[in-house]
Short mmCIF file of C-alpha atoms and ligand atoms in Angstrom, two decimals:
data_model
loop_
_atom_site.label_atom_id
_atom_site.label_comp_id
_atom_site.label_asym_id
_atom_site.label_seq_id
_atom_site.Cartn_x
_atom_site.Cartn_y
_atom_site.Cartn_z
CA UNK P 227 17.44 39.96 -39.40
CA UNK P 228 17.57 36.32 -38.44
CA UNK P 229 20.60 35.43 -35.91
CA UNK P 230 21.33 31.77 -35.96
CA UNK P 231 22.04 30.77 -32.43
CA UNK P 232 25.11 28.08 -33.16
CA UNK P 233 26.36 31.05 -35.04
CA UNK P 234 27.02 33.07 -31.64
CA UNK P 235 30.81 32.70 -31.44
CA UNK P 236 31.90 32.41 -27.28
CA UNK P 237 33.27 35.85 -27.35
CA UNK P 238 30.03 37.12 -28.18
CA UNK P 239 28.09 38.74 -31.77
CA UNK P 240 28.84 42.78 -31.88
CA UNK P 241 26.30 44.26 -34.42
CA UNK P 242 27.23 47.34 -35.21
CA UNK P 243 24.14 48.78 -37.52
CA UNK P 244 22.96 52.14 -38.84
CA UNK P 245 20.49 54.00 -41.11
CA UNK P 246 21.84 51.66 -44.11
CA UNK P 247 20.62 48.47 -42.97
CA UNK P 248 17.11 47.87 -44.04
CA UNK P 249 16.42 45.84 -40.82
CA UNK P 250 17.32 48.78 -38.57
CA UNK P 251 15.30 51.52 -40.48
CA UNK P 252 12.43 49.39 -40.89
CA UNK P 253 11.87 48.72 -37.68
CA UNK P 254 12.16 52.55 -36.70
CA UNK P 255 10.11 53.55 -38.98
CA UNK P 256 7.29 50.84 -37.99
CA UNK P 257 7.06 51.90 -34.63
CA UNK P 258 7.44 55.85 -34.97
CA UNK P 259 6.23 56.66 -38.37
CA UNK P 260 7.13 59.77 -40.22
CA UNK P 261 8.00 61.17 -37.21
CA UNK P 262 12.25 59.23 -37.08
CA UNK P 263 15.08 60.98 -38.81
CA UNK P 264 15.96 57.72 -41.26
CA UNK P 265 19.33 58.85 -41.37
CA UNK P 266 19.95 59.32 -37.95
CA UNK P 267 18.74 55.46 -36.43
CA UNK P 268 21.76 53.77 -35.10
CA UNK P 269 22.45 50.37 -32.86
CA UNK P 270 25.33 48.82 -31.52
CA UNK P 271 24.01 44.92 -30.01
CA UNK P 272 26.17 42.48 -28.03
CA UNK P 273 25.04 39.22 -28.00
CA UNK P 274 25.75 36.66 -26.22
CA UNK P 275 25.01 32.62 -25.09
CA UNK P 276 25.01 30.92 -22.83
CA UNK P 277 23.96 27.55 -23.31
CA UNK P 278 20.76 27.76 -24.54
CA UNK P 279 20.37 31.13 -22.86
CA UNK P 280 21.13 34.30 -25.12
CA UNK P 281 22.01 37.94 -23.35
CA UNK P 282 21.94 40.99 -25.56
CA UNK P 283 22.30 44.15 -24.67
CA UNK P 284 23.27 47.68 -26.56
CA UNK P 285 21.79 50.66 -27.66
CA UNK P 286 19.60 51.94 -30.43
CA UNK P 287 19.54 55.69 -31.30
CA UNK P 288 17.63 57.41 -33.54
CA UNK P 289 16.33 61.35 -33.83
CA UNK P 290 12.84 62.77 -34.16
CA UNK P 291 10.74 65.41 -35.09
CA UNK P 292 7.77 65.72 -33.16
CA UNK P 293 4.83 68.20 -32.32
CA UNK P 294 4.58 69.09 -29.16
CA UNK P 295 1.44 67.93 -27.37
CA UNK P 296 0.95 71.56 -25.39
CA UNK P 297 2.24 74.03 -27.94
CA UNK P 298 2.38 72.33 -31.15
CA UNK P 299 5.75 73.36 -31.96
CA UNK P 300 8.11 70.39 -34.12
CA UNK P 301 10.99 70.22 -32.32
CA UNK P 302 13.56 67.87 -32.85
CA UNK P 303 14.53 65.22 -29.82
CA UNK P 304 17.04 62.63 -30.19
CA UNK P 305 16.59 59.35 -28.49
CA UNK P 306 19.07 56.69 -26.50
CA UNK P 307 17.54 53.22 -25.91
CA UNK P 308 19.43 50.61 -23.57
CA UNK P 309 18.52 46.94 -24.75
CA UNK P 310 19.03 44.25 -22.16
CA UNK P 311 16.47 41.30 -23.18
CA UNK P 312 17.56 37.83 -22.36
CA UNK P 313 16.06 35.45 -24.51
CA UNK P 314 14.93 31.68 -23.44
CA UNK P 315 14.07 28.97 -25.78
CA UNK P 316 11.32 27.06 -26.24
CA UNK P 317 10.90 23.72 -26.65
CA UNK P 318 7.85 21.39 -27.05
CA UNK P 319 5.98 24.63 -25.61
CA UNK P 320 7.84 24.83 -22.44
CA UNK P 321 10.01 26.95 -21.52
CA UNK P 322 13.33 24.99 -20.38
CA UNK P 323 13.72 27.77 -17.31
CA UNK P 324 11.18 26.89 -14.83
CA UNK P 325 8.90 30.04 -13.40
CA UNK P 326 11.00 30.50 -10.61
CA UNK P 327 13.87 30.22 -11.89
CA UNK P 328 13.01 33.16 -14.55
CA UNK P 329 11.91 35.17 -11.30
CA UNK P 330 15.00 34.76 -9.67
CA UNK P 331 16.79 36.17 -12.84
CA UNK P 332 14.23 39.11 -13.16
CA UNK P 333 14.54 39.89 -9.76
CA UNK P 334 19.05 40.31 -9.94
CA UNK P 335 18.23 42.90 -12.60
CA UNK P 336 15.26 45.40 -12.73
CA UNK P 337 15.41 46.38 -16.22
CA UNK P 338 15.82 43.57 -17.87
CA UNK P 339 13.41 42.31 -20.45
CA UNK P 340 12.63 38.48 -21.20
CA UNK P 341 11.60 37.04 -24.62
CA UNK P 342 11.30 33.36 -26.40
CA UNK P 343 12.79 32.00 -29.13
CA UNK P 344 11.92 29.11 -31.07
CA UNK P 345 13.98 26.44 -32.95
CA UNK P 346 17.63 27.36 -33.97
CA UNK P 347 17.02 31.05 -34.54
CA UNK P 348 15.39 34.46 -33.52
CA UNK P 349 14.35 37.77 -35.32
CA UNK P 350 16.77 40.67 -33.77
CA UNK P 351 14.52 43.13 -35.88
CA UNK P 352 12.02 41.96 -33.53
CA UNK P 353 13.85 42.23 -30.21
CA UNK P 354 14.84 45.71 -30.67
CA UNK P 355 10.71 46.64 -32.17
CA UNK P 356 9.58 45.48 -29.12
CA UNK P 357 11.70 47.36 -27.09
CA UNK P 358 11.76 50.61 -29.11
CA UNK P 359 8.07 50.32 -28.47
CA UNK P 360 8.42 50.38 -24.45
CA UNK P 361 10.83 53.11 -24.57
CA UNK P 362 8.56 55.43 -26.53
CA UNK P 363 7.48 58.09 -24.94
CA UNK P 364 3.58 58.76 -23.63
CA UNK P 365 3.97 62.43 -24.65
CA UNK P 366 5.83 64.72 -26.78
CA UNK P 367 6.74 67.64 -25.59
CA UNK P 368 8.94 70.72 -26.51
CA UNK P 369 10.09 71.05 -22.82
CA UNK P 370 9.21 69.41 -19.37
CA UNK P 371 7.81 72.91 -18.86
CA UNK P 372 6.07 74.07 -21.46
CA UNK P 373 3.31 76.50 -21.15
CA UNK P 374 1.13 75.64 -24.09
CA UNK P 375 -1.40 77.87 -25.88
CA UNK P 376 -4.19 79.95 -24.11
CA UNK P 377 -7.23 78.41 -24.25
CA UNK P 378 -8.75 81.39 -25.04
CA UNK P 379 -6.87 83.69 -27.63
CA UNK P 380 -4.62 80.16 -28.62
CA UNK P 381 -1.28 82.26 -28.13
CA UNK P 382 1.96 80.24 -27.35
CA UNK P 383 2.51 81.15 -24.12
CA UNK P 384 5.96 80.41 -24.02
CA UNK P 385 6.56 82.99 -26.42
CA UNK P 386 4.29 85.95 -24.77
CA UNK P 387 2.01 86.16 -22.10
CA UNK P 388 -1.33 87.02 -23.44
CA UNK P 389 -3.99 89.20 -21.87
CA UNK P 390 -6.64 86.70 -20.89
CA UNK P 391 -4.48 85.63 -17.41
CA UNK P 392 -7.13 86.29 -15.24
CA UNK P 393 -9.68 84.35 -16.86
CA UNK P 394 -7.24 81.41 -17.55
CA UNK P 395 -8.00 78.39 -15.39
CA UNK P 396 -5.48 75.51 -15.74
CA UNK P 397 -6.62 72.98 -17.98
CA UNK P 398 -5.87 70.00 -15.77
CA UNK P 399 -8.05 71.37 -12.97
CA UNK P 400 -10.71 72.95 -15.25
CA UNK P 401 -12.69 69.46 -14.78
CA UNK P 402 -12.50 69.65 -11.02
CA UNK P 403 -14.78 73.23 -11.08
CA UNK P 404 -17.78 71.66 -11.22
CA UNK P 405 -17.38 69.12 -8.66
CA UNK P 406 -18.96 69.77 -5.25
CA UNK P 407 -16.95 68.48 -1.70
CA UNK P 408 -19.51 67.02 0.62
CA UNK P 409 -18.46 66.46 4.17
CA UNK P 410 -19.59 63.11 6.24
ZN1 ZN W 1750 5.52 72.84 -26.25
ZN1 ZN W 1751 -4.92 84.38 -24.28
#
């Protein structure tokens, strides 16, 4: 999905793309697998230049089905991720902003993303892959408090409470037990 940079009218580029361009769904489906809806991937972009300089921001949406890390239940989740990458070109390997001047920028606007492009034209299938990528989450879970299974009969425990409570030790300590305190 090459955008031409001379292309950019002054009033700025709208893409407006969904699960029937290739670009989109490709790039989805690079970064998350099996696991994205295809149907459901969605992105509206505004781009704009300045000079040399181009601003794009938008948002890409897109639904999953995922298995919990705690329980393994699939659930479904649906996703909202805010693009704002400003993109700098480069020319004869150096980038025409100069260090400082790219901190000053990054420091008006915490979460904003810089890239590079090269020659008249950059990939936006790239852009948005790279920041899909950030956005993606460390862990999948059903619920921000999910019990998980016992790790001794291997019951969901958000669906019953077993009998082996006493004996149950949370997992994230369990690894702590063995370790003696020593005083100075
Ligand atoms: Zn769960
Ligand atoms: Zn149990």
């Amino acid at each position: 999905m090459d955008i031409l940079i001379y292309d950019i009218p002054d009033e700025g580029l709208k893409i407006d793309a969904g699960s029937g361009d290739d670009w989109l769904s490709g790039v989805l489906i690079d970064v998350l697998g099996g696991l994205v809806d295809k149907n459901s991937v969605s992105a509206q972009l505004n781009i704009m230049r300045y000079d040399d300089n181009i601003d794009l921001q938008g948002l890409v949406q897109y639904n999953t089905k995922s298995t919990c890390d705690r329980c393994l239940a699939k659930f479904d989740s649906h996703s909202n991720v805010d693009i704002h990458t400003v993109l700098i070109p480069v020319s004869d390997g150096r980038e025409r902003l100069s260090a400082g001047e790219i901190e000053e920028i990054e420091l008006s606007s915490e979460d904003l993303e810089f890239g590079y492009y090269e020659g008249d034209r950059f990939d936006l299938a790239d852009v948005v892959r790279e920041q899909v990528l950030l956005a993606r989450p460390m862990k999948h879970l059903c619920k921000h408090d999910c019990k998980g299974l016992c790790q001794k009969c291997g019951k969901n425990l958000n669906e019953e409470i077993c009998g082996c409570e006493e004996e149950s030790t949370d997992p994230r300590w369990a690894s702590l037990k063995g370790i003696k305190v020593t005083k100075n």
